[in-house]
Coordinates of C-alpha atoms and ligand atoms in Angstrom, one line a residue:
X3 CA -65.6 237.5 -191.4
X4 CA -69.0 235.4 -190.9
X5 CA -70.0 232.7 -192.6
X6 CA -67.1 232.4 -195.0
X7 CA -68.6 235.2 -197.4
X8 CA -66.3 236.5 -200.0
X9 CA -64.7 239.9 -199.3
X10 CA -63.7 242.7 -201.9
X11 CA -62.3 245.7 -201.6
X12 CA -64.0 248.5 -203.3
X13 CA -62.9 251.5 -205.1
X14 CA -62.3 254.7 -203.4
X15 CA -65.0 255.9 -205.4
X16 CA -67.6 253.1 -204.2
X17 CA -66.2 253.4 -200.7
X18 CA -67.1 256.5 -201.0
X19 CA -70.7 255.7 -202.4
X20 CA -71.1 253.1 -199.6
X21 CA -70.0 255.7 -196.9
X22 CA -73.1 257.7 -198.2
X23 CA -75.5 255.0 -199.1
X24 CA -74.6 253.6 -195.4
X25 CA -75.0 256.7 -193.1
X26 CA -78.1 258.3 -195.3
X27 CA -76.7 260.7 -196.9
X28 CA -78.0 259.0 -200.7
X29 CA -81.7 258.8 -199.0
X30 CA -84.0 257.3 -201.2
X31 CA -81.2 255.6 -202.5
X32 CA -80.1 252.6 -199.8
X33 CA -78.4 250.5 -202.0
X34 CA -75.9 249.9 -205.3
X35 CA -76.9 249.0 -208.7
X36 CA -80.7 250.4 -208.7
X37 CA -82.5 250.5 -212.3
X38 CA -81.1 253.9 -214.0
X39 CA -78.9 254.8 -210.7
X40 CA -75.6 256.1 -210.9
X41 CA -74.3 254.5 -207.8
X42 CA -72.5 251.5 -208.8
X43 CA -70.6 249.0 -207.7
X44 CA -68.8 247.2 -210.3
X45 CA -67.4 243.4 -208.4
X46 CA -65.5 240.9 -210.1
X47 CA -67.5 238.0 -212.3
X48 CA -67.1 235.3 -210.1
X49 CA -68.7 237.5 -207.2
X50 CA -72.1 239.3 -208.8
X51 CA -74.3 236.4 -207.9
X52 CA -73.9 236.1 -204.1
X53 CA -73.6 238.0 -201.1
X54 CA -70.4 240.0 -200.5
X55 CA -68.8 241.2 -197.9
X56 CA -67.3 244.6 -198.7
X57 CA -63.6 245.3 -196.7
X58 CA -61.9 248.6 -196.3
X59 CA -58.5 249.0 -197.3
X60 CA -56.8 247.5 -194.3
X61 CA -59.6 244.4 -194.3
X62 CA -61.9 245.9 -192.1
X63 CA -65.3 244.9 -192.9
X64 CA -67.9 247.5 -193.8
X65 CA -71.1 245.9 -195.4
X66 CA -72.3 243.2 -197.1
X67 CA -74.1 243.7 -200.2
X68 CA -76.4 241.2 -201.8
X69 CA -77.0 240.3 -205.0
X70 CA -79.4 242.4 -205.8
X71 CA -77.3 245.3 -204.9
X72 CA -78.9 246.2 -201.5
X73 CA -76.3 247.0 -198.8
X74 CA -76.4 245.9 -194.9
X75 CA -74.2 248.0 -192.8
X76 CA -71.4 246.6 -190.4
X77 CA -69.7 249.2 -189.1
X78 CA -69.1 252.7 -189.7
X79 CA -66.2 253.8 -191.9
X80 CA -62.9 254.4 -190.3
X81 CA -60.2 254.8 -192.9
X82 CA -58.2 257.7 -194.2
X83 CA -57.4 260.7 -192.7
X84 CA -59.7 263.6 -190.4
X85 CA -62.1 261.1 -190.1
X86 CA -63.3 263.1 -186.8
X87 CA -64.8 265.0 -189.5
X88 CA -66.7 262.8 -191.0
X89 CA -70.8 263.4 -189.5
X90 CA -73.4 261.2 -190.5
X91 CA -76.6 263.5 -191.3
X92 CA -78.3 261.9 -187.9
X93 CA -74.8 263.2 -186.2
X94 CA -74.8 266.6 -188.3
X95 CA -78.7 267.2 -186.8
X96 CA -78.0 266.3 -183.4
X97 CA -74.6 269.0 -183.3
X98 CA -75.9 271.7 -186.1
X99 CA -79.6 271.4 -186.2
X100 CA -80.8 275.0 -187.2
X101 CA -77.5 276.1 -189.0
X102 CA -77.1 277.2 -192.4
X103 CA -75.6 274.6 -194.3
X104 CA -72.8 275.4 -197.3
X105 CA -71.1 272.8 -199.7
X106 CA -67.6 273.2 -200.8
X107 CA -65.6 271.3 -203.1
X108 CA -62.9 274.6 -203.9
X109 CA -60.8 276.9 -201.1
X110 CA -63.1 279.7 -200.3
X111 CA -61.6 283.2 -201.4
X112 CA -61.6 286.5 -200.1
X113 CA -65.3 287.3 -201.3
X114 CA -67.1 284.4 -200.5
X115 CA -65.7 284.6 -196.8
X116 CA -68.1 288.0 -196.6
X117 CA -70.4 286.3 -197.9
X118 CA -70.1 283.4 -195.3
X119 CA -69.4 286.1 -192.4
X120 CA -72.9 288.0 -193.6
X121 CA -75.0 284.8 -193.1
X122 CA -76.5 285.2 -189.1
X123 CA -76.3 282.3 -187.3
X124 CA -73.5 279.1 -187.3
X125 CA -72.6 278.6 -191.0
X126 CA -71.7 274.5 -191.3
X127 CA -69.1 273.9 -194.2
X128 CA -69.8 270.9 -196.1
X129 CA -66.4 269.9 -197.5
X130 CA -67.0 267.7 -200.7
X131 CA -63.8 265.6 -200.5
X132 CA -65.1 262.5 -202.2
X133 CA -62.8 260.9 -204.9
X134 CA -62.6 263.2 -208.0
X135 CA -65.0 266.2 -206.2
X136 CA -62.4 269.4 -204.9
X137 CA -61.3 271.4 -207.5
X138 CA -57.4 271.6 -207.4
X139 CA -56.7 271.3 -204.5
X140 CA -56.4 267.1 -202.8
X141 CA -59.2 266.3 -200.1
X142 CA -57.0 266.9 -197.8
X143 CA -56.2 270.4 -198.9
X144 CA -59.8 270.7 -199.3
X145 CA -60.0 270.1 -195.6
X146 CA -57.4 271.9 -194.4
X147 CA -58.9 275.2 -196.2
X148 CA -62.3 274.5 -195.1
X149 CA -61.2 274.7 -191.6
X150 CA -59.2 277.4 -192.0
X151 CA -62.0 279.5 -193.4
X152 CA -63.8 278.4 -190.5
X153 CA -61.4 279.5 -188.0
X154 CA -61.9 283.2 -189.9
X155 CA -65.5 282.9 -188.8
X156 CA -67.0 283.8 -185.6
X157 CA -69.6 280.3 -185.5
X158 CA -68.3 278.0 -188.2
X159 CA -68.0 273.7 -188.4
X160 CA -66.2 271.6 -191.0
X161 CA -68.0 268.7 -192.2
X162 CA -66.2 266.3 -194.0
X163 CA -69.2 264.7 -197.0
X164 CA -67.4 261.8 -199.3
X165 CA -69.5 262.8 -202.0
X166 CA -67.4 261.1 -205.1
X167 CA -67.7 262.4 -208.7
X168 CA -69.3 260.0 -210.8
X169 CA -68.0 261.7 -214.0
X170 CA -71.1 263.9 -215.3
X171 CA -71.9 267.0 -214.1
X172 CA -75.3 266.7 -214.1
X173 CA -75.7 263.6 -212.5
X174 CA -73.0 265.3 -210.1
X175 CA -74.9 267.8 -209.5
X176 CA -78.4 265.9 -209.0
X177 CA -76.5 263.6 -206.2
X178 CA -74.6 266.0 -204.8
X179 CA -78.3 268.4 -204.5
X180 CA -79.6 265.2 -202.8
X181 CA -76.7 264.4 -200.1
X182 CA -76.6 268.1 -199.5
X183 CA -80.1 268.5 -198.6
X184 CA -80.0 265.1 -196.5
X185 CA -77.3 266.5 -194.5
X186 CA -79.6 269.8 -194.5
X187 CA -82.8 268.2 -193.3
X188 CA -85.0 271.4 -193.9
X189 CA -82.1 273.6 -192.3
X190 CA -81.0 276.4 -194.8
X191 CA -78.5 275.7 -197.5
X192 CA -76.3 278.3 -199.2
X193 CA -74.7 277.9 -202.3
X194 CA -71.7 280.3 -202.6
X195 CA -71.6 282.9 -205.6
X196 CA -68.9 281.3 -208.1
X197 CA -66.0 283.4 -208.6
X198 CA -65.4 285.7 -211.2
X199 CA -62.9 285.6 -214.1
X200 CA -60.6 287.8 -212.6
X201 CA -57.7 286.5 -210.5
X202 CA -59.4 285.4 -207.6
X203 CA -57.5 286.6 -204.2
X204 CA -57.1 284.1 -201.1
X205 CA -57.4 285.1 -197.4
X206 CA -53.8 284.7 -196.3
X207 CA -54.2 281.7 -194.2
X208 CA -55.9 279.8 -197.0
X209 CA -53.5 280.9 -200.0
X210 CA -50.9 279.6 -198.0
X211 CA -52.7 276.0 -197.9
X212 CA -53.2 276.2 -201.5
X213 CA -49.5 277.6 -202.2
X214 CA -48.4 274.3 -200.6
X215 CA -50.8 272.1 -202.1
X216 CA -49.5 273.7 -205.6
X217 CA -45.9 273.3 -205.9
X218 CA -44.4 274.7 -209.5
X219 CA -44.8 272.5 -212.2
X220 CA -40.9 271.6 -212.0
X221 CA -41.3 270.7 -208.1
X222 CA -44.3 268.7 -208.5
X223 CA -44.4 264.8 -207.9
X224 CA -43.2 263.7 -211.2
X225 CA -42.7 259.2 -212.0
X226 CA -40.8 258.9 -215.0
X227 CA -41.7 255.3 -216.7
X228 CA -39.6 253.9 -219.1
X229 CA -41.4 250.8 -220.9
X230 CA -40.0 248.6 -224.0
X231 CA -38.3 245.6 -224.9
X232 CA -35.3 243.8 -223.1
X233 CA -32.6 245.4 -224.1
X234 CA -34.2 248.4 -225.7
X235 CA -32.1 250.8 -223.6
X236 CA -34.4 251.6 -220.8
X237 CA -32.3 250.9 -217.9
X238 CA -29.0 253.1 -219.9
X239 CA -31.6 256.0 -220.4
X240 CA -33.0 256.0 -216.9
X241 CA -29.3 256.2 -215.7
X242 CA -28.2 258.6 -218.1
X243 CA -31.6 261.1 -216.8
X244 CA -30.8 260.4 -213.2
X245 CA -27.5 261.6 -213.3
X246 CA -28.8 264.7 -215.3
X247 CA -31.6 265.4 -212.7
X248 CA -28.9 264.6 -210.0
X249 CA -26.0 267.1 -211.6
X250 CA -28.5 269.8 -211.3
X251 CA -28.9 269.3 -208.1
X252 CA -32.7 270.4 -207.3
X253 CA -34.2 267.2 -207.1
X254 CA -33.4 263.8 -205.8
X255 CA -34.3 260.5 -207.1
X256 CA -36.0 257.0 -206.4
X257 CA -34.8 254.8 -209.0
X258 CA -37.4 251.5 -209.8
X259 CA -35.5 249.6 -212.3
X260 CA -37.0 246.6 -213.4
X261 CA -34.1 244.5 -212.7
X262 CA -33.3 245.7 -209.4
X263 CA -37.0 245.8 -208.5
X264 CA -36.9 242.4 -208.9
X265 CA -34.5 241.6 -206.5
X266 CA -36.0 243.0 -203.9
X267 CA -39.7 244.3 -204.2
X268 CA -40.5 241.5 -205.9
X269 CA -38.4 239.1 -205.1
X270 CA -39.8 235.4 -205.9
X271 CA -42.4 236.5 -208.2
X272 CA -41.9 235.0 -212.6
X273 CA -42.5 236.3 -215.9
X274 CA -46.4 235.4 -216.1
X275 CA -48.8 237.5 -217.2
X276 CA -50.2 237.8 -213.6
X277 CA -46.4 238.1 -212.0
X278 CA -46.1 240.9 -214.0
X279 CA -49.2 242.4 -213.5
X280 CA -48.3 242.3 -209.6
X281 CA -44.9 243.4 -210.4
X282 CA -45.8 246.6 -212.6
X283 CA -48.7 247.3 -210.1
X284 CA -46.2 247.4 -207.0
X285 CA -43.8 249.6 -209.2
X286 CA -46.8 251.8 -209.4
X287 CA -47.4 252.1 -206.0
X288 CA -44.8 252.9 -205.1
X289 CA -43.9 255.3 -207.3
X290 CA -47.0 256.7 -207.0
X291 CA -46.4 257.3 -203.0
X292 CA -43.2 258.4 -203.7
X293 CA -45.0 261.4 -206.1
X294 CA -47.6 262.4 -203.4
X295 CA -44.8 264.1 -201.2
X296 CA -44.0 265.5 -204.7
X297 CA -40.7 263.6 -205.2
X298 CA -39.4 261.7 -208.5
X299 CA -39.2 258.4 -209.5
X300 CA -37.9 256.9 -212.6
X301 CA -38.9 253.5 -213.3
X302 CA -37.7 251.2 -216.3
X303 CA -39.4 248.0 -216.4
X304 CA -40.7 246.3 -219.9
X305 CA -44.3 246.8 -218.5
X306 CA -45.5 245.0 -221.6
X307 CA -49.3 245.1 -220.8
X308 CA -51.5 248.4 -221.6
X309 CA -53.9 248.3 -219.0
X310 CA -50.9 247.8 -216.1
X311 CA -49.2 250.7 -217.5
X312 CA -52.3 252.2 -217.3
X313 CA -53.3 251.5 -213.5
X314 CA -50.0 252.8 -212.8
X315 CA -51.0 256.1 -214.4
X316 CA -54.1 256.0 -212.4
X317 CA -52.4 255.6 -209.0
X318 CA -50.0 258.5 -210.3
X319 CA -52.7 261.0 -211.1
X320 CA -54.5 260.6 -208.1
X321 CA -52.1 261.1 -206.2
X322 CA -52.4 264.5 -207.8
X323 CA -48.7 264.1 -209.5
X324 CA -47.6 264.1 -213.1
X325 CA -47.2 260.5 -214.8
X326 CA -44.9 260.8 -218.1
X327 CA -44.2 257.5 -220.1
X328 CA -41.4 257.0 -222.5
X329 CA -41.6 254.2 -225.0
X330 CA -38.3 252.8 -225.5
X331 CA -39.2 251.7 -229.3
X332 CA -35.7 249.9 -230.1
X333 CA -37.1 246.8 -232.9
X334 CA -36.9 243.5 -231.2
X335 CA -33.8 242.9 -233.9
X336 CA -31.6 245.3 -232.6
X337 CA -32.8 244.3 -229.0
X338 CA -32.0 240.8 -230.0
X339 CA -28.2 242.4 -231.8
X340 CA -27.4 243.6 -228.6
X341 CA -28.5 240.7 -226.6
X342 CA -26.3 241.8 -224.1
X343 CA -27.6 239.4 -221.1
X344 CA -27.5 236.7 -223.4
X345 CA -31.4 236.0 -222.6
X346 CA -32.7 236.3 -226.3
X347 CA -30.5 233.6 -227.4
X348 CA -32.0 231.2 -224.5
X349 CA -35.2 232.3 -225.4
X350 CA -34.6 231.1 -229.0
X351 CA -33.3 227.9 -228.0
X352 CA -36.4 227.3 -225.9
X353 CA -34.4 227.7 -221.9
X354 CA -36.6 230.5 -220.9
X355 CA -39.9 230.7 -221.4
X356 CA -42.9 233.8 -221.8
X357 CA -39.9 235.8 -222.9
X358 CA -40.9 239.4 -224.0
X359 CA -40.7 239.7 -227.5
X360 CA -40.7 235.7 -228.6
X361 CA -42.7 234.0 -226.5
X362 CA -44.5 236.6 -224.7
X363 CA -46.5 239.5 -226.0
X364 CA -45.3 243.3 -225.5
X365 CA -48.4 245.7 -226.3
X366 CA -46.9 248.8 -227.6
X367 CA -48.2 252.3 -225.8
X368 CA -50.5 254.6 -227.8
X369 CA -50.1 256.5 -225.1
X370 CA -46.7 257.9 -224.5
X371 CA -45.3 261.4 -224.0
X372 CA -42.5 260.6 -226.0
X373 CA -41.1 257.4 -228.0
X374 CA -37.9 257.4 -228.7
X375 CA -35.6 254.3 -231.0
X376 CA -32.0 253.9 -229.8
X377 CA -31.2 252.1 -233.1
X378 CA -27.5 253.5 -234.2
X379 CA -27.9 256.5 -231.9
X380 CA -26.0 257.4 -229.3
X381 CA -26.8 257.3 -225.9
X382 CA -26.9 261.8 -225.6
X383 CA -29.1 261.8 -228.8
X384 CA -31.7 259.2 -227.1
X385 CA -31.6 261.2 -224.1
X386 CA -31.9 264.5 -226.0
X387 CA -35.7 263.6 -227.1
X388 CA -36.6 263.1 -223.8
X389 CA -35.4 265.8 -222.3
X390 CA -37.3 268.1 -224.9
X391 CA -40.2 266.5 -224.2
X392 CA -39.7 267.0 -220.3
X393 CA -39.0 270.6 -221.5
X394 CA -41.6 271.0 -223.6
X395 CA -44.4 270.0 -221.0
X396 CA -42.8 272.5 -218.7
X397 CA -41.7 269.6 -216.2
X398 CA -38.0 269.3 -216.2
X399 CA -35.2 271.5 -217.6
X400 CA -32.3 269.6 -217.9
Ligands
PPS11 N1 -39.2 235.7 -219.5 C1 -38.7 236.9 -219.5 N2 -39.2 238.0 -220.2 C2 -38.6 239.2 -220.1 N3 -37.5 239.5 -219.3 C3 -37.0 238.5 -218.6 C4 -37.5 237.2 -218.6 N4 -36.8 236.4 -217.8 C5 -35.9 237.2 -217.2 N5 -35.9 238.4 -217.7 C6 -35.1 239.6 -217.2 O1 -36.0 240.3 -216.4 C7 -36.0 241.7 -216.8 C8 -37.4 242.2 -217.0 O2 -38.1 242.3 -215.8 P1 -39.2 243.4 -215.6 O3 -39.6 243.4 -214.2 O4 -38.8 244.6 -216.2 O5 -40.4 242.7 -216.5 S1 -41.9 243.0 -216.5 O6 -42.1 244.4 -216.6 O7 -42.5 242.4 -215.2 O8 -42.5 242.3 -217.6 C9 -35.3 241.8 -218.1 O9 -34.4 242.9 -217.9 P2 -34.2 244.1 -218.9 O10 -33.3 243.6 -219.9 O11 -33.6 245.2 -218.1 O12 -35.5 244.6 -219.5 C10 -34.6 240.5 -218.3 O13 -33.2 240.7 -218.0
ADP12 N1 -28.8 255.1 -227.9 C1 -28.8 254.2 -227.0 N2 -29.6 254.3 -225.8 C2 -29.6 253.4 -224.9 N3 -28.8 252.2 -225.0 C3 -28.1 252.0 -226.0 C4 -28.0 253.0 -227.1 N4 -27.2 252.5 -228.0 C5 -26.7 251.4 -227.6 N5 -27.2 251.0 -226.4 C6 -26.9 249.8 -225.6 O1 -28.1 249.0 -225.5 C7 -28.0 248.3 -224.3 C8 -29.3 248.5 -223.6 O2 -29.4 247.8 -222.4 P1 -30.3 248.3 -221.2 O3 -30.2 249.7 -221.0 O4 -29.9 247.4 -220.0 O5 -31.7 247.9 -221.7 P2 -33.0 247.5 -221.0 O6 -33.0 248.1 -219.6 O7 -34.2 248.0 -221.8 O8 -33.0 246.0 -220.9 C9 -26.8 248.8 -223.5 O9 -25.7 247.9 -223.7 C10 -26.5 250.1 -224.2 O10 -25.2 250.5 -224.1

């Protein structure tokens, strides 16, 4: 870093947008932020009014980006996987000048390979992998199928574009027109017929890529989250389900109890709003990893704050798994009954402080798949609601 200048890390979707504004690929467009442009990037306050300099995920430097939004490249972008893949238009022109370009952002079927194989010439796959762009299938997959449909055709390249979705079709569309004719430059571009309503059929190699990428819903990544008040019965109910999950014996479990996490995750950090903000978020990510190689975690910490519980959600879904929240609604009199840690009665007599419930706020979830009070119930009848609801939603039959 030069001059001291702040760093941030970006989004994957402005990483994405930087990637293009960077190599050329937005031409006109060079920089963030311009009157009525889509291309945003959204910094923290205390960094809006000065120059930035913008960091990939592992801290490598990438840009700087003044205040008015205008970008200065530092290096190219190195991060993520295939990135041998990844041609600037100038690099595209100097390898494919002449070819007939074709965007993807879905696995190409049986038909549309004719189509490609009809088209004289070398036929350069444009594979739309930017955050939120392929359609079922990860970028990856998106990848992988690209190529494979290229190995199917007699003078075929993949070109990896991080074209992100910016959540509007049409100003999808208008951006991805423009980055698709930059990477064209007056060469031909083909736009593949859609597929019909009928059940659309694969060429083997390529069904196979989407088979994998596509598990059944029951042996998808799955994160179980468990949120409520000390003592609500979280940490009973995740043990109770874990055993269920591990009787049957299909799946096998990560286990993020907030207790436990503590001990070792997060060892050393409190009970401020910003500890647990850093505690939920590591939870998350973890979890969330854990769910990409479509494996199961259960996690039962209070996560008291909505828009935590909702980053964790976030990093579950893009990781393309399934993110299912129980509220474990026990009243704070019952928790405070049970007090079976003896916490609630320090927290009355003032020894700890922030504690969830009396001294520290716990924002109830709007947003969970099932909500469930273990006030005079038995443990089997708690459990019983949430494994309908796991049953219901087709993701667990216990
Ligand atoms: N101030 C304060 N507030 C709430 N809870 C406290 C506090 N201090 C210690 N404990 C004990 O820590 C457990 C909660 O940790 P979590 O990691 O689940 O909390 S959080 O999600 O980060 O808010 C919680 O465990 P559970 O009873 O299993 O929920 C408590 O035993
Ligand atoms: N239906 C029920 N479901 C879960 N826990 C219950 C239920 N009824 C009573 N309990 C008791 O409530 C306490 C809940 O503690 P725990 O599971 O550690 O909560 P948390 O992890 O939310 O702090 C346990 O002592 C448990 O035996």
């Amino acid at each position: 870093m030069s001059e001291n200048l702040a760093q941030h890390c970006p989004t994957p979707r402005e990483l994405d947008d930087l990637e293009l504004l960077t190599t050329g690929a937005f031409a006109p467009l060079t920089g963030f932020n311009e009157p009525g442009s889509p291309v945003r990037l959204n910094l923290p306050e205390e960094l809006r009014h000065q120059e930035v300099e913008l960091v990939d995920p592992e801290g490598l430097p990438l840009a700087r980006v003044h205040a008015d939004g205008s970008v200065q490249a530092l290096t190219h972008a190195q991060y993520g996987p295939f990135r041998r893949l990844y041609l600037t238009p100038g690099e595209v022109r100097e390898q494919h000048h002449g070819a007939t370009f074709v965007p993807l952002s879905a696995a190409v079927s049986a038909d549309q390979l004719e189509e490609l194989a009809a088209i004289e010439g070398r036929v350069v796959l444009l594979a739309l992998v930017g955050a939120g762009t392929p359609e079922s299938l990860s970028p990856v997959g998106l990848i992988r199928a690209s190529l494979a449909a290229a190995e199917l055709l007699t003078d075929a390249a993949v070109v990896a574009v991080p074209l992100a979705s910016h959540r509007d079709p049409e100003i999808d569309h208008l951006l991805g027109a423009q980055v698709v004719g930059n990477y064209a430059a007056g060469d031909a571009v083909h736009a593949l017929a859609a597929p019909g309503d009928d059940e659309v059929e694969y060429p083997t190699a390529i069904a196979d890529i989407i088979d994998f990428e596509q598990p059944a819903p029951d042996e998808r990544g799955l994160v179980l989250f468990f949120t409520g008040l000390s003592g609500s019965g979280k940490s009973t109910l995740a043990r109770a389900l874990q055993d269920k999950i591990l009787e049957q014996g299909k799946r096998t479990v990560t286990s993020l109890d907030g207790d436990v996490v503590r001990r070792n995750l997060s060892a050393g950090l409190g009970f401020s709003k910003a500890d647990r903000e850093t505690n939920i978020r590591r939870i998350g990510w973890v979890a969330a990893e854990i769910a990409r190689h479509n494996g199961l975690a259960i996690c039962s910490p209070i996560a008291p704050f909505d828009e935590t519980r909702q980053q964790v959600r976030d990093f579950v879904e893009d990781a393309g798994a399934e993110f299912f929240l129980v509220h474990v609604a026990t009243p704070l009199e019952e928790c405070e009954r049970r007090d079976r840690k003896g916490l609630y009665a320090k927290a009355r007599a003032g020894e700890i402080p922030e504690f969830t419930g009396i001294s520290s706020p716990y924002e109830e979830p709007s947003d969970a798949a099932v909500k469930v009070d273990t006030t005079g119930r038995s443990i089997e009848a708690a459990l019983d609601d949430v494994l309908a609801a796991l049953r219901e939603q087709g993701l667990l039959d216990l």
